[in-house]
Coordinates of C-alpha atoms and ligand atoms in Angstrom, one line a residue:
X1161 CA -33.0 -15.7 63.9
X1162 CA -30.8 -15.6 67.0
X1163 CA -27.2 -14.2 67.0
X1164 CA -25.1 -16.8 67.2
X1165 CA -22.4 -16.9 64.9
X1166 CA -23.2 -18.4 61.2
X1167 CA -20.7 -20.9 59.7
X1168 CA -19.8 -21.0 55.9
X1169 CA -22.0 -24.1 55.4
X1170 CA -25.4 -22.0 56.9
X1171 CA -24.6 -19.6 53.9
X1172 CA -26.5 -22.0 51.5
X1173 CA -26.5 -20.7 47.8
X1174 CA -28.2 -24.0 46.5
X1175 CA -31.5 -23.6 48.2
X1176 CA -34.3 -22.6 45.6
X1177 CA -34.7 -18.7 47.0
X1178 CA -31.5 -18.4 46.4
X1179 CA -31.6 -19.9 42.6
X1180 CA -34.9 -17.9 42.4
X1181 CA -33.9 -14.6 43.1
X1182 CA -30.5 -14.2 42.2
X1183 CA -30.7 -15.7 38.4
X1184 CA -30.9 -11.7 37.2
X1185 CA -26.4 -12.2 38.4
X1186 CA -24.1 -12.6 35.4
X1187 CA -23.1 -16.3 34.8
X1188 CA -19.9 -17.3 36.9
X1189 CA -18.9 -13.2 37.1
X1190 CA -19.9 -12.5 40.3
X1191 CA -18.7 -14.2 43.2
X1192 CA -21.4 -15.9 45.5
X1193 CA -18.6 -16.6 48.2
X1194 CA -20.4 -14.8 50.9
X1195 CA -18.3 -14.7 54.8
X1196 CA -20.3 -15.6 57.3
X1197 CA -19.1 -12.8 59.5
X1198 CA -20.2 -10.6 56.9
X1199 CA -21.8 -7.2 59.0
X1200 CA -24.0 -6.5 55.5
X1201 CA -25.6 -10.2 55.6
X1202 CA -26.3 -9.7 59.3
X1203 CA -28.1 -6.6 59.3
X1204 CA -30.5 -8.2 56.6
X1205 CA -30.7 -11.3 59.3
X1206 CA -30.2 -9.5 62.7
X1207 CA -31.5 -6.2 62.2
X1208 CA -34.3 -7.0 59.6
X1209 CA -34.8 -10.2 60.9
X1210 CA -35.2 -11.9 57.4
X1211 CA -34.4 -15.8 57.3
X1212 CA -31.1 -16.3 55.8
X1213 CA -32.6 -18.0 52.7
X1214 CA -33.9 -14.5 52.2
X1215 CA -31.1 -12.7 53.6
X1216 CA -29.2 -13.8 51.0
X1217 CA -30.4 -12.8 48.3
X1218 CA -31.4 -9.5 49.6
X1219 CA -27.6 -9.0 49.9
X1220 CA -26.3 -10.2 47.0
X1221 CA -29.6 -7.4 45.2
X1222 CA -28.3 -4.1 47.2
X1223 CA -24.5 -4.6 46.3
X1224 CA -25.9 -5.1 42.7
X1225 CA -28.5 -1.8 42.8
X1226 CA -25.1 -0.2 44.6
X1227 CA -23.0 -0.8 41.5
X1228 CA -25.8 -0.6 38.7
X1229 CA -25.5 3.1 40.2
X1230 CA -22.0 3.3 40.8
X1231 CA -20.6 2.0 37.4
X1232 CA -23.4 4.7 35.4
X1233 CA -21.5 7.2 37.3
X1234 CA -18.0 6.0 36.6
X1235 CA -19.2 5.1 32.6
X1236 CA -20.3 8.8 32.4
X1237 CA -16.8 9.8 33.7
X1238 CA -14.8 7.7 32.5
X1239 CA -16.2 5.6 29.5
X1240 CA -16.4 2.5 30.5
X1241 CA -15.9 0.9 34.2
X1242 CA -13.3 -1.1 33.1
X1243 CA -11.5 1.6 31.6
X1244 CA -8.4 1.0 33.5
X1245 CA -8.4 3.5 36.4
X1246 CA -7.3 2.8 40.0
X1247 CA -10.6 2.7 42.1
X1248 CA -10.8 2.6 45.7
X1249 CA -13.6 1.2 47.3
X1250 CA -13.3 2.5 50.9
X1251 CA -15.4 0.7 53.3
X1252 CA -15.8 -2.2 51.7
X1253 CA -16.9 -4.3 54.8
X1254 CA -16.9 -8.2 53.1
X1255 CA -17.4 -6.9 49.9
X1256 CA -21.0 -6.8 49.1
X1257 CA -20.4 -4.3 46.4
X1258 CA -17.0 -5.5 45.9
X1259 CA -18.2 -8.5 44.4
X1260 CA -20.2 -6.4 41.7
X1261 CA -17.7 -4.6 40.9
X1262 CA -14.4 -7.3 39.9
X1263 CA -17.3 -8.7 37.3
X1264 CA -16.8 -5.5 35.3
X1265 CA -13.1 -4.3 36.7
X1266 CA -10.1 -5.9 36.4
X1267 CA -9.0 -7.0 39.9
X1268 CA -5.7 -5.4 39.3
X1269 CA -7.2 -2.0 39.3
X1270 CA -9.2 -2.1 42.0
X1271 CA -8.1 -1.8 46.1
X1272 CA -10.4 -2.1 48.9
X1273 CA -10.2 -0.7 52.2
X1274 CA -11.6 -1.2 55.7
X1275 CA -10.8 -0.9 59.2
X1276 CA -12.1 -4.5 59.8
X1277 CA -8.8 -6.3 58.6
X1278 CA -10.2 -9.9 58.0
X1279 CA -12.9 -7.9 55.5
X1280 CA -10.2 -6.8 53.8
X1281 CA -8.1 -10.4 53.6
X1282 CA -11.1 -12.4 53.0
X1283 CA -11.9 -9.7 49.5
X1284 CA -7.7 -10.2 48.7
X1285 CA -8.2 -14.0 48.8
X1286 CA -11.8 -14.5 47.3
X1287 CA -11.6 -11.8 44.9
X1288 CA -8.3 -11.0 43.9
X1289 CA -8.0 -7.4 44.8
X1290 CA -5.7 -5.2 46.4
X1291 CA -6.4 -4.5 50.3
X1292 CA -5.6 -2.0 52.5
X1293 CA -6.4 -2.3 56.4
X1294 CA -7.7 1.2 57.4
X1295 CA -7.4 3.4 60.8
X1296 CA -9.9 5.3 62.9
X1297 CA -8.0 7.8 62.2
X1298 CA -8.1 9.3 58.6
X1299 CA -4.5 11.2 59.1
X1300 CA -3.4 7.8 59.9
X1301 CA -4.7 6.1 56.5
X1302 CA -1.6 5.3 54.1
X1303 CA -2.8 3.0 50.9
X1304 CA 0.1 0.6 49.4
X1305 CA 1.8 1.1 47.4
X1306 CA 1.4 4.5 47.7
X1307 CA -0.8 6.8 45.2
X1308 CA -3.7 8.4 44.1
X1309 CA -6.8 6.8 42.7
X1310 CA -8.8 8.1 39.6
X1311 CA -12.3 7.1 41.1
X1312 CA -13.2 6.8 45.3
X1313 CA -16.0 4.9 45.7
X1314 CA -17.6 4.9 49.6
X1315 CA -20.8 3.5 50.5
X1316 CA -22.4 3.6 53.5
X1317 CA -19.7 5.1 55.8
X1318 CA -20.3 8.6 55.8
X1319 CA -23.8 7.4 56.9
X1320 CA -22.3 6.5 60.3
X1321 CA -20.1 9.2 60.8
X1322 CA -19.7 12.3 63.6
X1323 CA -18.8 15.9 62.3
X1324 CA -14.5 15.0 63.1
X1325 CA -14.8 12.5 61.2
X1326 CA -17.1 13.1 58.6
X1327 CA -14.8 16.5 57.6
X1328 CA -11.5 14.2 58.4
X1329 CA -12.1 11.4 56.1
X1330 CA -13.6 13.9 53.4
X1331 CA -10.4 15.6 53.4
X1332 CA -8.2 12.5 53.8
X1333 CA -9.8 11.2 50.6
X1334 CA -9.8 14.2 48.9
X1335 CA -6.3 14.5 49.1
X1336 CA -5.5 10.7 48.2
X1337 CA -8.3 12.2 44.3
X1338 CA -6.1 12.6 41.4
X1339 CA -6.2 15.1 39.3
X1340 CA -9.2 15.3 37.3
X1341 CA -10.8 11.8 39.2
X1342 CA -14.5 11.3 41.0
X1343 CA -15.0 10.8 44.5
X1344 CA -18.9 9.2 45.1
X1345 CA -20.3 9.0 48.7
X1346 CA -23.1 8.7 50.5
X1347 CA -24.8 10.0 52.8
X1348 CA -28.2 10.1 55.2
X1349 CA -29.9 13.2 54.4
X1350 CA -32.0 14.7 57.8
X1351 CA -35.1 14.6 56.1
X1352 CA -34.9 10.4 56.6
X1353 CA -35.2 11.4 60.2
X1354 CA -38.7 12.6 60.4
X1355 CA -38.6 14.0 64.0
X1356 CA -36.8 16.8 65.8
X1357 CA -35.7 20.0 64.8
X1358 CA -32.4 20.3 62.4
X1359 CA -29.8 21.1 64.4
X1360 CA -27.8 24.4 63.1
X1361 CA -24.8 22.9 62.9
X1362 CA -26.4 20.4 59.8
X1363 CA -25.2 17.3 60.8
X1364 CA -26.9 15.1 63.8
X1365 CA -24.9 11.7 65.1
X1366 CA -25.9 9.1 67.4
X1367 CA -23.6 7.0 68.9
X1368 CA -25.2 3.6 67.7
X1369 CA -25.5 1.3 65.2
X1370 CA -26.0 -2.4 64.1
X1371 CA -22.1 -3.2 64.1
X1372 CA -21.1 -5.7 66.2
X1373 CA -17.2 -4.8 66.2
X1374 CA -17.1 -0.7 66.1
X1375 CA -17.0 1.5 69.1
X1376 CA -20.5 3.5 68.6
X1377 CA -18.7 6.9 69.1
X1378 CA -16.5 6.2 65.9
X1379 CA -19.5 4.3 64.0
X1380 CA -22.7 5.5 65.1
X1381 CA -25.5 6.9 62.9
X1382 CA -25.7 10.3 61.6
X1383 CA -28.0 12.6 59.5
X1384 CA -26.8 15.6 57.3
X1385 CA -28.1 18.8 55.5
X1386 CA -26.8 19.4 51.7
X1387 CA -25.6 22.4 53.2
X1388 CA -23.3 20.7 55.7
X1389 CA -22.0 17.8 53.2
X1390 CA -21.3 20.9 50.2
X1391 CA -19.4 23.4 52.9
X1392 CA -17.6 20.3 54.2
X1393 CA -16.4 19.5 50.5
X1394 CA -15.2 23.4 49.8
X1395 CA -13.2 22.7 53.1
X1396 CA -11.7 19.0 52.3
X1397 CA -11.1 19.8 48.8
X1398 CA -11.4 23.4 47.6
X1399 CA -14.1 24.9 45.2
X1400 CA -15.1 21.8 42.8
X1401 CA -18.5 20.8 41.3
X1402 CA -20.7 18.7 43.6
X1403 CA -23.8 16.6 42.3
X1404 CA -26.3 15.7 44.9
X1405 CA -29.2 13.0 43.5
X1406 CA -30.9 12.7 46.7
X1407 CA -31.7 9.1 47.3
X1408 CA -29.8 8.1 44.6
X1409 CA -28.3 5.3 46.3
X1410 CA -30.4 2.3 46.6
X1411 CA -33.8 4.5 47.2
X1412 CA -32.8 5.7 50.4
X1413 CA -29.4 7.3 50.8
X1414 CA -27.8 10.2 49.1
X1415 CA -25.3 10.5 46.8
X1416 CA -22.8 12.9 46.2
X1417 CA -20.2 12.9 43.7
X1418 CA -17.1 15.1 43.4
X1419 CA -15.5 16.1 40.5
X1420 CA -11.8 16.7 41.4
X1421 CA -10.6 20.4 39.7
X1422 CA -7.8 19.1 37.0
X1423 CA -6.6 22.6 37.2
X1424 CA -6.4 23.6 40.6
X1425 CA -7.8 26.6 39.1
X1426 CA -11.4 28.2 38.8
X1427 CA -14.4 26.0 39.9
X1428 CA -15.9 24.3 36.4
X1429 CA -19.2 25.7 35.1
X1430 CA -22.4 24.5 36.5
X1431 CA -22.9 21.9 33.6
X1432 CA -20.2 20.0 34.6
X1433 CA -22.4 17.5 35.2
X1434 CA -24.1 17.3 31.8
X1435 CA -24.7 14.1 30.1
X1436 CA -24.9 12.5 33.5
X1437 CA -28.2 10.6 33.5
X1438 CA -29.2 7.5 36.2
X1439 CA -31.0 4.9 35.3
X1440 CA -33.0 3.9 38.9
X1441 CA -34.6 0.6 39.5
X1442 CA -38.2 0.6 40.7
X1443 CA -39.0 -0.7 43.8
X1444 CA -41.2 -3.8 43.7
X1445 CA -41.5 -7.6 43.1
X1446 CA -43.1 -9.7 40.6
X1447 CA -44.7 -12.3 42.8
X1448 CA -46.5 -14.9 39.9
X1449 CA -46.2 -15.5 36.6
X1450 CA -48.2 -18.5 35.1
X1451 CA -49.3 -19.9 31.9
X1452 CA -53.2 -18.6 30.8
X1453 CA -54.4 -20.7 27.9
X1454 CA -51.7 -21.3 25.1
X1455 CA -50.3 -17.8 24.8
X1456 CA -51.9 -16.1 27.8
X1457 CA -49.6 -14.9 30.6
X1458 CA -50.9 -13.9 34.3
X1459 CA -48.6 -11.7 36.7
X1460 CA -48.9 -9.9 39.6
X1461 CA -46.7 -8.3 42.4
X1462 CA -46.5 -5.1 44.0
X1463 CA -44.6 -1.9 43.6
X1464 CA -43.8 1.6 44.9
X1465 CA -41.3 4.5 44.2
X1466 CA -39.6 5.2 47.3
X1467 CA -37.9 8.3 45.9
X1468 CA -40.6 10.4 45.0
X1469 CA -42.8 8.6 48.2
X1470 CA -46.2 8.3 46.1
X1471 CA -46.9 5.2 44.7
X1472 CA -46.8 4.5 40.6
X1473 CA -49.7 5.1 38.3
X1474 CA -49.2 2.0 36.3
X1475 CA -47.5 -1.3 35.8
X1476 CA -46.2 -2.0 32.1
X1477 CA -45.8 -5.4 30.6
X1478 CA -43.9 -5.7 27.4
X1479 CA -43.3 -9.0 25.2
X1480 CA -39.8 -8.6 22.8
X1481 CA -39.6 -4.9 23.8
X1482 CA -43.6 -4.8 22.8
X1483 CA -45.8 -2.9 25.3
X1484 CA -49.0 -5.5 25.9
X1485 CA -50.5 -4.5 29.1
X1486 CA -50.9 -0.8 31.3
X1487 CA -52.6 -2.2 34.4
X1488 CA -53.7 1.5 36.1
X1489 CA -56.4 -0.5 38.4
X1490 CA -53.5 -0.4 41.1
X1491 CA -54.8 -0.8 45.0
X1492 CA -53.0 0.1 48.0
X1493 CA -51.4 -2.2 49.5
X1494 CA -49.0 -2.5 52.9
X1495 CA -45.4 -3.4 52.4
X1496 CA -43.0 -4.1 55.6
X1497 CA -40.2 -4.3 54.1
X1498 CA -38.6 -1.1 54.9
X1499 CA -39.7 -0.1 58.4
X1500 CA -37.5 2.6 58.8
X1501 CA -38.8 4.1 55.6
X1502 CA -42.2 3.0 55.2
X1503 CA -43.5 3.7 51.6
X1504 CA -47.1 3.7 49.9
X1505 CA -47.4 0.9 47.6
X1506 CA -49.8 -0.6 45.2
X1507 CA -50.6 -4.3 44.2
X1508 CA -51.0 -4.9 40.5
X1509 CA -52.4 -7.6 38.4
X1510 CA -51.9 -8.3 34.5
X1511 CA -53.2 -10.7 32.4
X1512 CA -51.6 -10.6 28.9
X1513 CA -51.7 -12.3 25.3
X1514 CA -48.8 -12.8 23.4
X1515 CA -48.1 -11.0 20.2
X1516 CA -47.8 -12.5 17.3
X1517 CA -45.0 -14.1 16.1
X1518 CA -43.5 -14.5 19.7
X1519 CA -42.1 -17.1 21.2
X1520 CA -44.3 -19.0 23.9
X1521 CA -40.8 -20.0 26.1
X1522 CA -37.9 -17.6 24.7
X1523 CA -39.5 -14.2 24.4
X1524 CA -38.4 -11.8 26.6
X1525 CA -40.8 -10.5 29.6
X1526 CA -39.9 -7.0 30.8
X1527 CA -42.3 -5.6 33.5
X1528 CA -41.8 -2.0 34.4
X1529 CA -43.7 0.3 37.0
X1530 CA -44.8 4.7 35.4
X1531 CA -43.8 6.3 38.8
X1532 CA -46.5 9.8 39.2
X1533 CA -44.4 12.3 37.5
X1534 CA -44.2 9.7 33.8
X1535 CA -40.5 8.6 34.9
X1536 CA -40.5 4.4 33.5
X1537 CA -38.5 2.2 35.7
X1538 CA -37.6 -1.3 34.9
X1539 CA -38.7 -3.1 37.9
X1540 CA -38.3 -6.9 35.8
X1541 CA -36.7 -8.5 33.1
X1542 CA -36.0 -12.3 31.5
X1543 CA -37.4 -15.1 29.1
X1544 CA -40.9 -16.0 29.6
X1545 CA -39.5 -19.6 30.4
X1546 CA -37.1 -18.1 33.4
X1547 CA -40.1 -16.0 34.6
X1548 CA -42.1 -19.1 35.1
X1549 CA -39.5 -21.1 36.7
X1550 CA -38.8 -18.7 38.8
X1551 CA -42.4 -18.1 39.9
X1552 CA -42.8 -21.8 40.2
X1553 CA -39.7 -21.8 42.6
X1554 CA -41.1 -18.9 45.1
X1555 CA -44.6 -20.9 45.0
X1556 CA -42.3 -23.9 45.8
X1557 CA -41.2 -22.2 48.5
X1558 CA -44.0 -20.5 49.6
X1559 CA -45.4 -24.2 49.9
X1560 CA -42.3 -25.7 51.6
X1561 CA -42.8 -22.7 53.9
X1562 CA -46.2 -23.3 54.8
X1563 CA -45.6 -27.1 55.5
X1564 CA -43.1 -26.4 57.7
X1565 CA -45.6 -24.1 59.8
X1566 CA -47.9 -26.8 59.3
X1567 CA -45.6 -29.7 60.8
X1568 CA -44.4 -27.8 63.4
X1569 CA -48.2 -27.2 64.4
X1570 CA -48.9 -30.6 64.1
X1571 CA -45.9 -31.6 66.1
X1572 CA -47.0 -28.9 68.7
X1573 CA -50.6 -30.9 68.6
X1574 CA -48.9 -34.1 68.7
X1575 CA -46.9 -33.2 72.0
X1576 CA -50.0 -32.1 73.5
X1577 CA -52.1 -34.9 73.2
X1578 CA -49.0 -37.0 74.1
X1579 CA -48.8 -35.0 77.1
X1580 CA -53.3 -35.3 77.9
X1581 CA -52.3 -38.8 77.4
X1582 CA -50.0 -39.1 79.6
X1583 CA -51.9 -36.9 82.3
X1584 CA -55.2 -39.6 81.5
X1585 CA -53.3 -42.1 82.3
X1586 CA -51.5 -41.5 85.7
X1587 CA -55.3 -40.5 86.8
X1588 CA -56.2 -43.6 85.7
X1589 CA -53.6 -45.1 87.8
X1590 CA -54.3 -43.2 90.7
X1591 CA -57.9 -43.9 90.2
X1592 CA -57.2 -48.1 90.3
X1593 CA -54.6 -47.2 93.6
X1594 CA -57.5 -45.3 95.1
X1595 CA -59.5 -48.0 94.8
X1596 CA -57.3 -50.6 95.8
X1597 CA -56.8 -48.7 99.1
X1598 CA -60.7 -48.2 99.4
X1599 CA -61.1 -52.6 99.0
X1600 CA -58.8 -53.1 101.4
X1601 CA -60.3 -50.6 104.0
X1602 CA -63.2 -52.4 103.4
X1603 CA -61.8 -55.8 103.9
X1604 CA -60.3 -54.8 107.3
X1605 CA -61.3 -55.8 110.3
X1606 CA -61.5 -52.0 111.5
X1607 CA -64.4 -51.0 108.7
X1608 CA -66.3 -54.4 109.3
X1609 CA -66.7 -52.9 113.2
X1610 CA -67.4 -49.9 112.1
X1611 CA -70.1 -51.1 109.8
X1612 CA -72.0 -53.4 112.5
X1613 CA -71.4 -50.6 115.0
X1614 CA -73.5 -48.1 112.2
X1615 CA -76.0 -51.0 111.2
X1616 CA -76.5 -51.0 115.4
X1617 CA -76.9 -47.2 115.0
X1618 CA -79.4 -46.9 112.5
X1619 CA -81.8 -50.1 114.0
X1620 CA -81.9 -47.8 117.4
X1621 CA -82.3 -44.8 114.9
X1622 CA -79.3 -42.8 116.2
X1623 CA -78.0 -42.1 112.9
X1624 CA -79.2 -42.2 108.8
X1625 CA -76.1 -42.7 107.5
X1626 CA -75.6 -45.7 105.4
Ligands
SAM2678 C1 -22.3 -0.2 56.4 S1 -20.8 -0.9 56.1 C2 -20.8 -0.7 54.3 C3 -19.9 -1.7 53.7 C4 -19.9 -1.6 52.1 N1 -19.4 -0.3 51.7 C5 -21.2 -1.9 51.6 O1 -21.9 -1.0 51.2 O2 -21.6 -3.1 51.6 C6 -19.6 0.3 56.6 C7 -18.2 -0.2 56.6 O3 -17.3 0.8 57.0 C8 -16.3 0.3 57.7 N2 -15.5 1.3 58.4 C9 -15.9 2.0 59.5 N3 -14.9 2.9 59.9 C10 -14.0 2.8 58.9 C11 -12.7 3.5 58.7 N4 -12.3 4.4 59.6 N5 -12.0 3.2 57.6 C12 -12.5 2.2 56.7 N6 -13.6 1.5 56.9 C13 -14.4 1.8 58.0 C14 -16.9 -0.8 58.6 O4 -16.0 -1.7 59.0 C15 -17.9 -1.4 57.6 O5 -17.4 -2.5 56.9

């Protein structure tokens, strides 16, 4: 798609991708008010170069895999997400996460912040939140009303920050932790950039990116060592306990979350952390479901793990929480999905009965992917029914897809015979005009000479030519 600007009526939820992919949203909880200036829904357009019917709901997945992580993290700590805390989320762009998040916070606790001020009044208005417009310049960041915040949430910032910056903004939101709160970042690690040698220092940053609006010095693209990210978290905020779960955001990024010292005291013991366990989502698709027989069900898809970067060793299929299929006859197949991070995956196919005693149309269909070291990811989940509708929409699509390629070929062979036509028939007309010419040549007095002068020529044999 080119980069001209998109308009709120291009950002169409009702199409049937849309309606396909995103049924797995709770009911009228999250908000599908998308701004079409929105940075995140570019990069899946722009820098992806995915159609906006897909773009979509490719966005509206990663702010929900963000806060599926996220709100783990902040239920470990806290209890529930909704337990009443102030949260920041810093760098909130549009509020791709955002939008996850006020289905299971009250608005009231929950400010945003981002240098990109219409971000900010665009999540105020459609979301309800508080908003803060923030600086360059961390020292220069003051949050209204005033006050700390229990829980700091920042994705996809630190990713795009040089060493000043990085160490500023760690400190500036260190010091705006209460006492006792959780500060969760992320980062790039250097082993996503698989050439060059680390540099010493641990962090490398190039000045560019895929935003439109931010000088690249400020908001480039940087790369860190866990040794750089923990020494720049002793110096923002003293001796506390750090978790790293390396690509624990989304597959690809790291996460590191701080656990602010309540007594200002002695560093907690090393199990500070205990209890904490993430549930990840497997990368894949389902691509089919159908109907086989009665109470037969076919699927198939593909799937990968890019965390441990070796494919699974088996797709499960479970009816009502029942395991009914391990498909292990898993071949290699190519994914392009994520170029910057290519992965090894697998294509599956299941074919499965139904149990007993459940239900052809309401039973639930739960697919799930065994990565190599036994970990079981849930990679799909709904009614049988809402599976086959929604495989019957992305064959619907597929279809509309492919008779659009079709029409526009036809179209393209249209034009061309349109344009042989059109060719045929201004020879034809130059033919008749030559021919015209050549009948009255022959009609004028001129040729007639000429003829009797070469019928005189040939009787005293001074020429053959007719
Ligand atoms: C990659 S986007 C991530 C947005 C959001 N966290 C998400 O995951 O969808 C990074 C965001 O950081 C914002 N940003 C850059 N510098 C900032 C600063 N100094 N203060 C606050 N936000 C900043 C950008 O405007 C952009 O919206």
């Amino acid at each position: 798609m080119s980069e001209e600007r998109l308009t709120d009526s291009d950002v169409d939820l009702s199409s049937v991708l849309v309606q396909a992919l995103c049924r797995g949203l709770p009911a009228g909880k999250v908000s599908l008010d998308i701004h079409p200036d929105d940075e995140m829904l570019h990069f899946f357009i722009y820098s992806q170069g995915h159609p906006l019917e897909q773009a979509v709901p490719m966005y509206l997945e990663s702010g929900k895999r963000i806060w599926a992580t996220q709100r783990q993290v902040i239920a470990w700590k806290f209890g529930s997400p909704g337990w009443g805390g102030r949260i920041l989320d810093f760098a909130s762009g549009y509020g791709r996460v955002t939008r996850h998040i006020v289905a299971e916070v009250p608005a009231g606790s929950l400010w945003v912040a981002d240098v990109n001020a219409e971000g900010v009044a665009f999540q105020q208005r459609a979301l309800g939140v508080h908003g803060v417009v923030s600086t360059t310049d961390p020292e220069r960041f003051r949050p209204e009303p005033p006050g700390t915040f229990d829980c700091i949430l920042v994705s996809s910032l630190f990713t795009h920050l040089a060493e000043e910056r990085f160490r500023g903004w760690l400190r500036r939101l260190g010091s705006l932790l209460s006492p006792g709160g959780l500060l969760l970042f992320s980062v790039h690690d250097l082993s996503l950039r698989r050439a060059g040698e680390p540099p010493p220092s641990g962090i490398l940053f190039e000045a560019t990116s895929e935003s439109g609006s931010l000088a690249a010095e400020e908001y480039g693209t940087s790369w860190v060592s866990e040794a750089f990210v923990r020494s720049a978290i002793r110096e923002a905020v003293g001796s506390c306990p750090v978790l790293r779960i390396p690509r624990g955001l989304a597959s690809f990024q790291d996460l590191y979350l701080v656990l602010h010292d309540q007594d200002g005291g002695e560093p907690r013991p090393a199990d500070a952390f205990a209890g904490l366990r993430l549930e990840r989502h497997a990368d894949g698709f389902v691509e089919h479901t159908s109907r086989a027989g009665e109470r037969g069900l076919r699927l198939s898809g593909w799937a990968g793990d890019r965390v441990a970067g070796e494919p699974p060793r088996e797709v499960r299929v479970r009816i009502d929480g029942e395991l009914v299929a391990g498909c292990r006859d898993l071949a290699p197949r190519s994914i392009d999905l994520f170029a910057a991070d290519p992965m090894p995956a697998v294509g599956w196919q299941v074919a499965i009965e139904l149990p007993e005693g459940a239900d052809a149309d309401a039973a639930r269909l739960a697919v799930s992917v065994v990565t190599r070291d036994g970990e079981e990811l849930e990679l799909y989940g709904d009614s049988i029914l809402a599976a086959l509708l929604r495989s019957a929409q992305l064959d619907a699509v597929a279809l509309q897809g492919r008779l659009q390629r079709e029409a526009a070929e036809h179209e393209a062979l249209a034009a061309d015979l349109w344009a042989s036509q059109t060719r045929l028939a201004q020879r034809e007309a130059q033919l008749d005009e030559l021919g015209r010419r050549i009948r009255a040549m022959e009609a004028s007095r001129f040729w007639k000479a000429r003829n009797q002068w070469f019928k005189l020529k040939r009787l005293a044999r001074l020429t053959t030519e007719p």
